[in-house]
Amino acid sequence: MDILLNSLASVFAPATAAFALAAIGLNFHFGLTGLLNMGHAGFMLLGMYGYAISTQNGAPIYVAVLVAIAAAAAFGLLLGWPTLKLRGDYLAIATISAAELIRYLGRSNSLQALTGGSTGIRGNDFKFTFEELSPLPSENITILFWTNHGSLSSSWWLHIVAWVTVGLFALLFWLLARSPWGRVLKGIREDEDAVRSLGKNVYSYKMQALVLGGVIGALGGVLWALGNSVQPDSMGRPTTFWLWTLLLLGGAATVFGPILGSMVFWASLVAIKGLASAFIPTSVLSPVELEPFSLVLVGITLMCLVVFRPQGILGNKRELAFND
Amino acid sequence: MTNRIDRRVLLRALIVLVVAAAAVTLLGALGSPAAASSTDAVAHATVAAGDATAGIAQADTAVHADAVTTEGDSGTNRYVQQLVNGIVFGLLLALASVGLSLIYGTTGLSNFAHGEQVSLGALLTFFFTTQQPVSVPFIPVEFTIGWPLIPSALAAIALAAGSGWLQDRFLWSPLRRRRVSIVQQMIVSIGLSLALLNFIQWWFGAERQRLTTSIDTRIDFGLFQVGQTTLWSVLISLLCLGGVAFFLLKTRTGRATRAVSDNPSLASASGIRVEKVVRLVWIMATGLAAVGGILLALYDNAAAFDVGARLLLLMFAAVTLGGLGQAFGALVGSLVIGIAVEMSTLWLGTDLKYAVALGILILVLLVRPQGILGRAERVG
């Protein structure tokens, strides 16, 4: 029963929403435009740093969010400018390196005064502006089976804000994907040369998609940071790979794919850990080994998804971004 | 793209670099006055202690501390010492990247799981050689093997090469037969790397494991010092690389391999069994990666489950720098990357040395995506 309740709680947890939002950003890159961005965690990390550092320096919340957006947009421009003309796998290598570069810089000692080095920035140092806005009472509130604080850390307030944001950006995706702009992006995904021959500036469209998706990724990072803390090593390569897994799980190029994917991904991760710790004796699988064990399953899921059902749960087999 | 470097591209690369450098300097300047003296002291202490403070599993190798701390007491020259360290590191890195390059050349796959093959080699050796009780996942029995180092290393290399055969037989070959696109295969390799990385952590634990307890005696060459084990490692590495070169240039199968790299369909049409060549390349690549992993673990004194994952991007940097798919390019690229990484520690913190390699990688992609030795072809 506990396992079920915990899994259900992780379906609507703020972390799930943060990953759903970041995956919506990745959906602009991969689902719509076919860009192989393997450094999405870098955008998230930049968003987290932008928000946390500007809040630490006394910026009000809307300025902090704007700084996060600006940081991600600048990174997208800087990254996309030289790389968007490269072939798919070069772009993947360039983005993954750029994201790692950001993580190395963030955790380096030379920037410790700013980014906190490898320990990162504590939640209490930057969450207060967001928590002060909470209209909910500052006490534990129980809804059905779940108890959370009203406004602190992983609060009901954060739950509400996170999912409203996800909803808004899903709506944005839906509107943009069916707009003329979105149709051009889909055209680029299907056949770049055909779109170019129609007189569209492919490079500029790719750049717009990269920046927009990156900014959404950064907002996802901010949501994640509001529920946890800013920790550079939590935004390494595995995070990007999880995002890919959950996007492909839900279905790339669909509106609800990233959201459903994120919910299923986190719920099954919690359920697997719960079931494994309940039913497999600790002599066979000790508690320390649970985390790697479940992540091995994530990796295998990603492999099987790509090979056997690349369109995911909701996707349309004809709408695939894999033709490179 | 023509052979001549496009001037616009060069300009673009320069601007990106300048902007990035300015941003980093600005951030550093913003950060330092806030806690000037204390951070400086911390940074200094950390460099001296070889980054011991960042002691989590993901921390950077705490190893080259000896190189940093020993300079000064004898007649060694810092620059020469770091250059030698760089060449050693580059040669060891080359073992791993040659395999990556061969796989790319023959199949077109950027194999993201290659780093895990490096860790696998190192940790399997630990598994066979350690005196501590070890166990296998899912089997709740602990036992001690405790072989000497060299048989363990040979067993580990054999097992790793076997894993390459298994992978190609049951994963990559069926995928190629199903005509799964190369991008899909790349994402499959990413999934495989995630699975293998965590499997290795689950099997061998998250701690840094030492392959040998003996302390390396350092030999003084006047301007620089090198450990005895390191010299042996360099020798082994040179032998392996020479063997690969001989194989590629002088043997029939080697020529067939190069033909497949050049043009698989043409090679197949002229009677070369492409699948067989690819199978052999997988076995060689994983075996070489294991050798590289073992030697790097000896050079670094220890190996953790994520050592290969951290080296993967360095390997990509080396392979791209030399020209994707060019086996000898990988050697040149690895040497350049190795030297750049080790020399950079003279000016930057040790925790930024891998960042330097990634910076080089991005720069190369901007200026000359086909690499130093690569053929000029359209890559965009």
XYZ file of C-alpha atoms in Angstrom:
704
model
C 0.000 0.000 0.000
C 2.821 2.336 0.895
C 4.549 1.541 -2.373
C 1.382 2.440 -4.277
C 0.921 5.685 -2.349
C 4.562 6.680 -2.807
C 4.387 5.981 -6.514
C 1.201 8.017 -6.812
C 2.801 10.847 -4.841
C 5.719 10.909 -7.265
C 3.252 11.169 -10.169
C 2.412 14.731 -9.147
C 5.612 15.645 -7.273
C 7.322 18.940 -8.205
C 10.399 17.034 -9.425
C 8.175 15.210 -11.907
C 6.817 18.527 -13.100
C 10.348 19.927 -13.414
C 11.415 17.009 -15.571
C 8.198 17.231 -17.603
C 8.892 20.908 -18.259
C 12.506 20.254 -19.254
C 11.302 17.429 -21.493
C 8.865 19.840 -23.180
C 11.923 21.953 -23.973
C 13.704 18.903 -25.346
C 10.566 18.145 -27.343
C 10.997 21.472 -29.140
C 14.558 20.412 -29.983
C 14.140 16.776 -30.853
C 10.441 16.182 -31.373
C 9.749 19.207 -33.556
C 13.084 20.047 -35.140
C 15.046 16.801 -34.914
C 18.017 18.395 -33.125
C 20.053 15.889 -31.131
C 20.616 17.971 -28.020
C 22.520 15.749 -25.593
C 23.305 18.592 -23.227
C 19.882 19.545 -21.945
C 21.026 19.221 -18.339
C 23.422 22.085 -19.057
C 20.493 24.382 -19.837
C 18.774 23.267 -16.618
C 21.928 23.875 -14.593
C 22.363 27.342 -16.079
C 18.782 28.176 -15.215
C 19.317 26.994 -11.643
C 22.510 29.013 -11.279
C 20.971 32.092 -12.872
C 17.978 31.991 -10.525
C 19.843 31.085 -7.334
C 22.763 33.458 -7.747
C 20.639 36.466 -8.641
C 18.334 35.744 -5.696
C 21.359 35.516 -3.409
C 22.410 38.938 -4.622
C 19.045 40.391 -3.635
C 17.122 40.284 -6.906
C 13.332 39.971 -6.689
C 11.821 36.760 -8.003
C 10.779 38.005 -11.448
C 14.261 39.397 -12.096
C 15.782 36.084 -10.979
C 13.556 34.162 -13.407
C 14.485 36.612 -16.166
C 18.179 36.092 -15.410
C 17.679 32.313 -15.646
C 15.937 32.757 -18.999
C 18.621 35.133 -20.276
C 21.430 32.786 -19.244
C 19.847 29.859 -21.073
C 19.087 31.972 -24.142
C 22.660 33.261 -24.295
C 23.996 29.725 -23.904
C 21.682 28.510 -26.648
C 22.808 31.267 -29.009
C 26.467 30.719 -28.253
C 26.157 26.969 -28.624
C 23.919 26.947 -31.654
C 25.729 29.576 -33.653
C 28.647 27.354 -34.698
C 27.145 23.886 -34.209
C 23.746 23.983 -35.891
C 25.364 23.531 -39.286
C 27.015 20.291 -38.216
C 25.652 16.808 -38.808
C 23.518 15.196 -36.108
C 26.138 13.229 -34.203
C 28.582 16.138 -34.186
C 25.860 18.278 -32.663
C 25.318 15.608 -30.020
C 29.011 15.544 -29.110
C 29.242 19.343 -29.069
C 26.177 19.782 -26.856
C 27.159 17.067 -24.395
C 30.630 18.611 -24.075
C 29.255 22.095 -23.604
C 26.930 20.874 -20.859
C 29.774 19.072 -19.114
C 31.899 22.196 -19.472
C 29.246 24.147 -17.567
C 29.158 21.519 -14.853
C 32.948 21.482 -14.529
C 33.011 25.290 -14.310
C 30.184 25.281 -11.780
C 31.897 22.815 -9.488
C 35.394 24.230 -9.934
C 37.095 25.874 -6.989
C 37.925 28.988 -8.941
C 34.261 30.016 -9.037
C 33.493 28.797 -5.527
C 32.454 32.167 -4.146
C 29.795 32.403 -6.830
C 28.561 28.866 -7.409
C 29.528 27.191 -4.156
C 31.889 24.766 -5.855
C 31.015 21.101 -5.817
C 28.675 21.456 -2.825
C 26.513 23.912 -4.739
C 24.065 26.397 -3.220
C 21.896 25.458 -0.256
C 18.154 25.616 -0.743
C 17.647 28.105 2.117
C 19.846 30.635 0.355
C 17.535 31.177 -2.586
C 14.111 29.690 -1.905
C 12.776 32.438 0.344
C 11.542 34.819 -2.373
C 9.410 32.061 -3.830
C 8.168 30.827 -0.467
C 7.177 34.337 0.658
C 4.735 34.532 -2.268
C 2.844 31.498 -1.027
C -0.826 32.197 -0.214
C -1.057 28.876 1.643
C -0.719 28.661 5.449
C 2.754 27.849 6.755
C 1.953 24.442 8.245
C 1.663 20.824 7.202
C -1.469 20.170 5.169
C -2.843 16.720 4.489
C -4.805 16.096 1.324
C -6.227 12.556 1.046
C -3.232 10.388 1.986
C -0.400 12.815 1.412
C 1.051 15.358 3.804
C 3.217 18.221 2.646
C 4.113 21.581 4.051
C 1.995 24.480 2.811
C 4.736 26.719 1.537
C 8.222 25.454 2.421
C 10.516 23.459 0.123
C 8.607 20.634 -1.627
C 5.345 22.322 -0.701
C 1.786 22.250 -1.988
C 2.494 25.782 -3.221
C 5.375 24.453 -5.334
C 3.163 21.597 -6.557
C 0.568 24.084 -7.803
C 3.035 26.475 -9.424
C 5.001 23.674 -11.069
C 2.032 21.985 -12.674
C 0.440 25.249 -13.795
C 3.741 26.122 -15.500
C 3.878 22.717 -17.140
C 0.307 23.154 -18.354
C 1.033 26.587 -19.788
C 4.069 25.366 -21.690
C 2.241 22.284 -22.952
C -0.390 24.696 -24.287
C 2.383 26.784 -25.853
C 3.800 23.667 -27.486
C 0.378 22.730 -28.838
C -0.183 26.210 -30.250
C 3.292 26.521 -31.741
C 3.419 23.014 -33.170
C 0.316 23.643 -35.261
C 1.325 27.163 -36.269
C 3.068 27.882 -39.587
C 6.292 28.247 -37.596
C 5.910 24.758 -36.155
C 5.174 23.307 -39.578
C 8.474 24.713 -40.859
C 10.272 23.060 -37.931
C 8.615 19.737 -38.702
C 9.651 20.210 -42.309
C 13.255 20.685 -41.181
C 12.967 17.493 -39.166
C 11.696 15.535 -42.141
C 13.876 16.989 -44.865
C 16.107 19.959 -44.312
C 17.036 20.418 -47.940
C 13.419 20.481 -49.059
C 12.659 23.283 -46.605
C 15.750 25.151 -47.695
C 14.697 24.907 -51.299
C 11.388 26.524 -50.339
C 13.357 29.600 -49.358
C 13.233 29.192 -45.585
C 16.280 30.081 -43.525
C 16.790 26.678 -41.911
C 19.639 27.855 -39.722
C 17.587 30.628 -38.192
C 14.614 28.340 -37.530
C 16.867 25.767 -35.855
C 18.360 28.503 -33.728
C 14.928 29.714 -32.624
C 13.953 26.174 -31.671
C 17.215 25.626 -29.782
C 16.890 28.848 -27.778
C 13.192 28.376 -27.012
C 13.673 24.768 -25.913
C 16.727 25.733 -23.892
C 14.844 28.467 -22.075
C 12.076 26.012 -21.197
C 14.755 23.625 -19.974
C 16.168 26.364 -17.762
C 12.717 26.999 -16.262
C 12.515 23.269 -15.578
C 15.847 23.605 -13.807
C 14.489 26.442 -11.670
C 11.495 24.314 -10.666
C 13.825 21.453 -9.780
C 16.046 23.762 -7.719
C 13.020 25.113 -5.810
C 12.217 21.590 -4.644
C 15.822 20.583 -3.949
C 19.020 22.604 -4.050
C 21.502 23.742 -6.670
C 23.963 20.886 -6.988
C 26.070 20.742 -10.160
C 26.582 16.981 -10.014
C 22.843 16.337 -9.985
C 22.730 17.852 -13.477
C 25.333 15.662 -15.146
C 25.000 13.500 -18.212
C 22.656 10.961 -16.563
C 20.030 13.707 -16.158
C 20.082 14.397 -19.892
C 19.752 10.694 -20.582
C 16.775 10.424 -18.201
C 15.129 13.302 -20.043
C 15.627 11.478 -23.336
C 14.244 8.273 -21.848
C 11.117 9.900 -20.532
C 10.551 11.914 -23.683
C 10.849 8.806 -25.863
C 8.731 6.877 -23.364
C 5.850 9.337 -23.536
C 6.247 9.978 -27.224
C 8.326 12.625 -28.963
C 6.531 15.334 -30.972
C 3.329 14.933 -28.941
C 1.821 17.474 -26.563
C 1.275 15.180 -23.599
C 4.200 12.846 -24.295
C 6.721 14.606 -22.047
C 4.196 14.931 -19.199
C 2.992 11.350 -19.353
C 6.554 10.137 -19.835
C 7.767 12.008 -16.776
C 4.888 10.701 -14.629
C 5.380 7.088 -15.747
C 9.155 7.350 -15.432
C 9.212 8.665 -11.857
C 6.305 6.546 -10.654
C 7.887 3.372 -11.983
C 11.286 4.331 -10.592
C 9.759 4.731 -7.118
C 7.669 1.594 -7.549
C 10.662 -0.487 -8.668
C 12.724 0.667 -5.711
C 9.820 0.016 -3.341
C 9.052 -3.426 -4.749
C 12.708 -4.420 -4.902
C 13.348 -3.431 -1.316
C 10.166 -5.197 -0.198
C 10.526 -8.466 -2.069
C 14.210 -9.036 -2.844
C 16.112 -10.034 0.315
C 18.845 -7.609 1.364
C 21.486 -10.320 1.074
C 20.834 -10.397 -2.667
C 20.257 -6.693 -3.213
C 21.406 -4.394 -0.444
C 19.785 -0.968 -0.026
C 22.901 0.734 -1.432
C 22.524 -1.273 -4.608
C 18.880 -0.319 -5.185
C 19.676 2.969 -6.912
C 22.125 1.536 -9.484
C 19.826 -1.435 -10.002
C 16.879 0.764 -10.906
C 19.057 2.916 -13.154
C 20.287 -0.174 -15.005
C 16.618 -0.790 -15.760
C 16.279 2.819 -16.996
C 19.162 2.290 -19.405
C 17.704 -0.950 -20.701
C 14.300 0.715 -21.068
C 15.871 3.455 -23.184
C 17.564 0.889 -25.430
C 14.398 -1.161 -25.900
C 12.257 1.928 -26.500
C 14.502 3.245 -29.241
C 14.655 -0.095 -31.006
C 11.161 -1.468 -30.594
C 8.847 1.474 -30.052
C 10.577 4.705 -31.046
C 7.245 6.531 -31.127
C 6.646 5.908 -27.398
C 3.254 5.538 -25.738
C 1.427 8.396 -27.424
C 3.483 8.957 -30.547
C 2.665 8.482 -34.160
C 4.976 6.131 -36.013
C 4.982 8.363 -39.079
C 6.123 11.350 -37.045
C 9.627 10.247 -36.245
C 12.683 12.389 -35.895
C 15.192 9.627 -36.472
C 15.827 10.111 -40.159
C 19.262 11.618 -40.292
C 33.627 22.124 -46.970
C 36.884 22.704 -48.779
C 40.301 21.878 -47.414
C 41.027 25.534 -46.857
C 39.769 26.724 -43.506
C 36.804 28.943 -44.039
C 37.659 32.403 -42.785
C 34.145 33.137 -41.615
C 34.080 29.951 -39.566
C 37.389 30.857 -37.985
C 36.120 34.308 -37.101
C 32.963 32.821 -35.635
C 34.993 30.391 -33.537
C 37.207 33.193 -32.282
C 34.249 35.318 -31.263
C 32.622 32.437 -29.433
C 35.855 31.732 -27.600
C 36.380 35.352 -26.639
C 32.818 35.717 -25.400
C 33.061 32.484 -23.401
C 36.429 33.443 -21.921
C 35.156 36.914 -21.049
C 32.080 35.428 -19.388
C 34.173 33.066 -17.273
C 36.640 35.764 -16.292
C 33.780 38.104 -15.429
C 32.118 35.454 -13.279
C 35.435 34.744 -11.583
C 35.966 38.433 -10.928
C 32.413 38.771 -9.611
C 32.953 35.878 -7.297
C 36.373 36.585 -5.911
C 35.999 39.996 -4.201
C 33.115 38.617 -2.144
C 35.332 36.175 -0.314
C 38.702 37.111 -1.691
C 41.320 35.928 0.728
C 39.536 32.901 2.083
C 38.715 31.436 -1.345
C 42.238 32.040 -2.526
C 43.592 30.167 0.435
C 41.076 27.378 -0.100
C 41.850 27.197 -3.784
C 45.541 27.088 -3.067
C 45.235 24.417 -0.447
C 43.024 22.394 -2.725
C 45.432 22.513 -5.623
C 48.221 21.416 -3.328
C 46.164 18.601 -1.908
C 45.234 17.520 -5.385
C 41.568 18.363 -5.032
C 41.105 16.287 -1.921
C 38.259 18.491 -0.705
C 35.959 17.536 -3.536
C 35.935 14.037 -2.236
C 32.630 12.738 -3.519
C 32.467 9.872 -5.947
C 32.425 12.264 -8.860
C 35.468 14.158 -7.655
C 38.314 14.668 -10.008
C 41.264 12.350 -9.913
C 43.208 13.172 -6.809
C 46.232 11.705 -8.332
C 48.549 13.997 -10.069
C 49.066 15.595 -6.701
C 52.451 13.951 -6.576
C 53.450 15.739 -9.743
C 52.376 19.055 -8.255
C 53.841 18.598 -4.802
C 57.140 17.017 -5.725
C 58.184 19.815 -8.036
C 60.624 22.104 -6.359
C 62.300 19.670 -4.020
C 64.545 18.185 -6.670
C 65.826 19.601 -9.936
C 62.637 18.875 -11.869
C 61.228 21.468 -14.183
C 57.458 21.948 -13.831
C 56.905 22.481 -17.520
C 58.944 19.462 -18.616
C 57.324 17.353 -15.889
C 53.810 18.271 -16.984
C 54.748 17.737 -20.631
C 55.986 14.233 -19.806
C 52.873 13.539 -17.746
C 50.829 14.758 -20.679
C 52.570 12.453 -23.138
C 52.074 9.494 -20.794
C 48.413 10.335 -20.284
C 47.974 10.872 -24.014
C 49.480 7.477 -24.859
C 47.229 5.721 -22.356
C 44.204 7.654 -23.608
C 45.137 6.680 -27.164
C 44.613 2.996 -26.325
C 40.991 3.721 -25.527
C 40.330 6.198 -28.310
C 41.806 4.080 -31.105
C 39.031 1.558 -30.472
C 36.372 4.267 -30.475
C 37.753 5.535 -33.759
C 37.869 2.073 -35.347
C 34.240 1.439 -34.407
C 33.214 4.790 -35.831
C 35.197 4.129 -38.978
C 33.719 0.734 -39.732
C 30.126 1.189 -38.551
C 29.562 4.943 -38.374
C 28.441 4.646 -34.747
C 29.538 7.183 -32.130
C 29.659 4.669 -29.323
C 28.772 6.441 -26.085
C 29.235 3.212 -24.124
C 32.944 3.041 -24.883
C 33.868 4.756 -21.626
C 32.244 1.972 -19.647
C 34.475 -0.552 -21.423
C 37.450 1.342 -19.976
C 36.052 1.186 -16.431
C 35.122 -2.441 -16.942
C 38.718 -3.383 -17.768
C 40.095 -1.602 -14.716
C 37.497 -2.904 -12.262
C 37.534 -6.480 -13.551
C 41.270 -6.476 -12.856
C 40.495 -5.222 -9.365
C 37.912 -7.980 -9.056
C 40.464 -10.685 -9.815
C 43.425 -9.247 -7.965
C 41.984 -7.860 -4.736
C 42.507 -9.627 -1.443
C 39.146 -8.435 -0.161
C 36.105 -10.688 -0.509
C 34.149 -9.923 -3.656
C 30.752 -10.946 -4.954
C 28.726 -10.950 -8.143
C 25.368 -9.123 -8.447
C 22.320 -11.150 -7.359
C 24.467 -13.958 -5.921
C 24.764 -13.552 -2.166
C 28.063 -15.417 -1.856
C 31.325 -13.672 -1.070
C 34.632 -15.163 -2.131
C 38.233 -14.109 -2.512
C 40.190 -14.519 -5.710
C 43.387 -12.582 -5.094
C 45.388 -13.496 -8.174
C 48.619 -11.650 -8.941
C 48.227 -8.492 -11.002
C 49.319 -9.730 -14.421
C 47.097 -12.836 -14.728
C 44.195 -10.756 -13.411
C 44.828 -8.112 -16.014
C 44.972 -10.719 -18.777
C 41.738 -12.310 -17.554
C 40.088 -8.888 -17.413
C 41.188 -8.055 -20.938
C 39.896 -11.390 -22.199
C 36.545 -10.875 -20.463
C 36.272 -7.307 -21.760
C 37.046 -8.398 -25.314
C 34.441 -11.125 -24.827
C 31.927 -8.468 -23.830
C 32.706 -6.731 -27.125
C 31.977 -9.933 -29.023
C 28.744 -10.439 -27.061
C 27.636 -6.855 -27.738
C 28.222 -7.095 -31.435
C 26.753 -10.570 -31.746
C 23.552 -9.915 -29.831
C 23.012 -6.164 -30.026
C 24.736 -4.212 -32.774
C 24.743 -6.818 -35.515
C 20.955 -7.425 -35.242
C 20.410 -3.659 -35.179
C 22.400 -3.253 -38.362
C 20.484 -6.079 -39.951
C 17.193 -4.421 -39.016
C 18.522 -1.259 -40.672
C 18.012 0.794 -37.524
C 19.236 4.301 -38.337
C 22.594 5.452 -37.039
C 21.023 8.092 -34.794
C 18.831 5.467 -33.178
C 21.884 3.254 -32.689
C 23.633 6.165 -31.031
C 20.771 6.587 -28.558
C 20.859 2.813 -27.955
C 24.541 3.182 -27.079
C 23.621 5.963 -24.670
C 21.096 3.670 -23.000
C 23.721 0.944 -22.875
C 26.208 3.324 -21.284
C 23.667 4.307 -18.612
C 22.910 0.635 -17.922
C 26.566 -0.445 -17.884
C 27.675 2.477 -15.731
C 25.160 1.631 -13.045
C 25.771 -2.076 -13.408
C 29.477 -1.487 -12.757
C 28.648 0.687 -9.747
C 26.304 -1.989 -8.460
C 28.915 -4.711 -8.930
C 32.077 -3.011 -7.698
C 30.698 -0.277 -5.453
C 31.112 3.479 -5.673
C 34.516 3.735 -3.979
C 37.808 4.241 -5.735
C 39.535 0.862 -5.863
C 43.288 0.319 -5.956
C 44.634 -2.334 -8.286
C 47.895 -2.732 -6.418
C 49.038 -1.791 -2.952
C 52.705 -1.417 -3.817
C 54.056 2.100 -4.099
C 55.544 3.109 -7.416
C 59.246 3.966 -7.190
C 59.986 7.157 -9.056
C 62.977 7.380 -11.343
C 64.659 10.766 -11.611
C 65.669 11.845 -15.104
C 67.016 15.228 -14.067
C 64.371 17.452 -15.600
C 61.474 15.169 -14.786
C 60.488 12.095 -12.796
C 58.553 9.081 -13.961
C 57.307 6.152 -11.946
C 58.611 2.699 -12.764
C 55.136 1.278 -13.345
C 54.379 4.236 -15.556
C 57.369 3.427 -17.737
C 56.135 -0.139 -18.111
C 52.655 1.193 -18.947
C 54.076 3.432 -21.640
C 55.981 0.493 -23.066
C 52.876 -1.718 -23.110
C 50.857 1.080 -24.642
C 53.444 1.644 -27.373
C 53.545 -2.094 -28.089
C 49.743 -2.278 -28.364
C 49.536 0.793 -30.576
C 52.371 -0.547 -32.723
C 50.510 -3.826 -32.972
C 47.361 -2.042 -34.131
C 49.353 -0.079 -36.702
C 51.012 -3.254 -37.973
C 47.650 -4.968 -38.170
C 46.047 -2.118 -40.095
C 48.899 -1.571 -42.515
C 50.483 -4.942 -43.103
C 47.943 -7.731 -42.660
C 45.199 -8.786 -45.030
C 42.472 -8.421 -42.403
C 43.852 -5.013 -41.497
C 43.648 -3.885 -45.090
C 40.123 -5.248 -45.213
C 39.307 -3.194 -42.110
C 40.566 -0.052 -43.756
C 38.588 -0.898 -46.864
C 35.424 -1.232 -44.784
C 36.153 2.132 -43.142
C 36.563 3.653 -46.546
C 33.399 2.364 -48.138
C 31.439 -0.562 -46.669
C 29.347 -1.286 -49.749
C 32.344 -1.281 -52.055
C 34.273 -3.493 -49.635
C 31.352 -5.878 -49.449
C 31.058 -5.933 -53.237
C 34.710 -6.828 -53.606
C 34.284 -9.904 -51.475
C 35.231 -8.663 -48.002
C 33.011 -10.080 -45.290
C 32.045 -6.794 -43.684
C 30.220 -8.335 -40.730
C 33.254 -10.411 -39.828
C 35.533 -7.387 -39.969
C 33.143 -5.390 -37.806
C 32.960 -8.229 -35.265
C 36.764 -8.276 -35.097
C 36.872 -4.501 -34.708
C 34.461 -4.685 -31.776
C 36.612 -7.320 -30.058
C 39.770 -5.293 -30.653
C 38.222 -2.021 -29.583
C 36.853 -3.364 -26.306
C 40.076 -5.238 -25.596
C 42.180 -2.124 -26.188
C 39.813 -0.080 -24.043
C 40.321 -2.591 -21.225
C 44.125 -2.359 -21.579
C 43.842 1.422 -21.493
C 41.589 1.256 -18.441
C 43.984 -0.988 -16.522
C 47.030 1.117 -17.349
C 45.194 4.345 -16.510
C 44.092 2.841 -13.200
C 47.734 1.988 -12.414
C 48.824 5.477 -13.502
C 46.124 7.136 -11.386
C 46.672 4.674 -8.489
C 42.993 3.818 -8.381
C 39.856 3.564 -10.478
C 36.222 4.299 -9.699
C 33.153 3.092 -11.539
C 32.817 6.390 -13.400
C 36.420 6.730 -14.567
C 35.486 5.779 -18.108
C 32.445 8.012 -18.177
C 34.654 10.977 -17.367
C 37.216 9.937 -19.972
C 34.606 9.396 -22.680
C 34.403 13.037 -23.672
C 38.197 13.267 -23.693
C 38.213 10.310 -26.051
C 35.633 12.003 -28.244
C 37.763 15.132 -28.182
C 40.840 13.144 -29.206
C 39.030 11.218 -31.916
C 37.365 14.318 -33.341
C 40.603 16.236 -33.209
C 42.387 13.525 -35.138
C 39.526 13.034 -37.544
C 36.548 10.772 -36.814
C 37.255 7.267 -38.037
C 40.974 7.777 -38.622
C 42.823 5.290 -36.398
C 46.110 7.198 -36.513
C 44.288 10.468 -36.072
C 43.053 9.127 -32.739
C 46.668 8.663 -31.628
C 47.675 12.186 -32.605
C 44.506 13.609 -31.085
C 45.036 11.724 -27.832
C 48.574 13.034 -27.505
C 47.422 16.608 -28.109
C 44.572 16.240 -25.623
C 46.805 14.534 -23.050
C 49.426 17.250 -23.230
C 46.839 20.040 -23.214
C 45.076 18.549 -20.191
C 48.245 18.104 -18.139
C 49.874 21.383 -19.161
C 46.721 23.333 -18.338
C 47.140 22.437 -14.660
C 50.108 24.826 -14.594
C 47.747 27.757 -14.998
C 44.274 26.492 -14.105
C 43.022 24.498 -11.158
C 43.325 20.711 -11.418
C 39.557 20.471 -11.309
C 39.323 22.362 -14.586
C 41.701 20.209 -16.597
C 39.000 18.131 -18.256
C 37.159 21.330 -19.097
C 40.177 22.341 -21.193
C 39.834 19.212 -23.304
C 36.137 19.889 -23.848
C 36.976 23.457 -24.834
C 39.418 22.109 -27.427
C 36.766 19.702 -28.688
C 34.252 22.485 -29.233
C 36.911 24.640 -30.892
C 37.843 21.817 -33.275
C 34.210 21.241 -34.180
C 33.953 24.918 -35.029
C 37.088 25.306 -37.086
C 37.826 21.974 -38.651
C 35.117 19.378 -38.023
C 36.960 16.793 -40.109
C 39.924 16.900 -37.702
C 43.648 17.172 -38.294
C 44.079 14.049 -40.390
C 40.507 13.727 -41.627
C 39.561 13.998 -45.232
C 37.808 17.163 -46.185
C 34.214 16.212 -46.753
C 30.859 17.747 -46.188
C 29.911 17.170 -42.575
C 27.236 19.836 -42.203
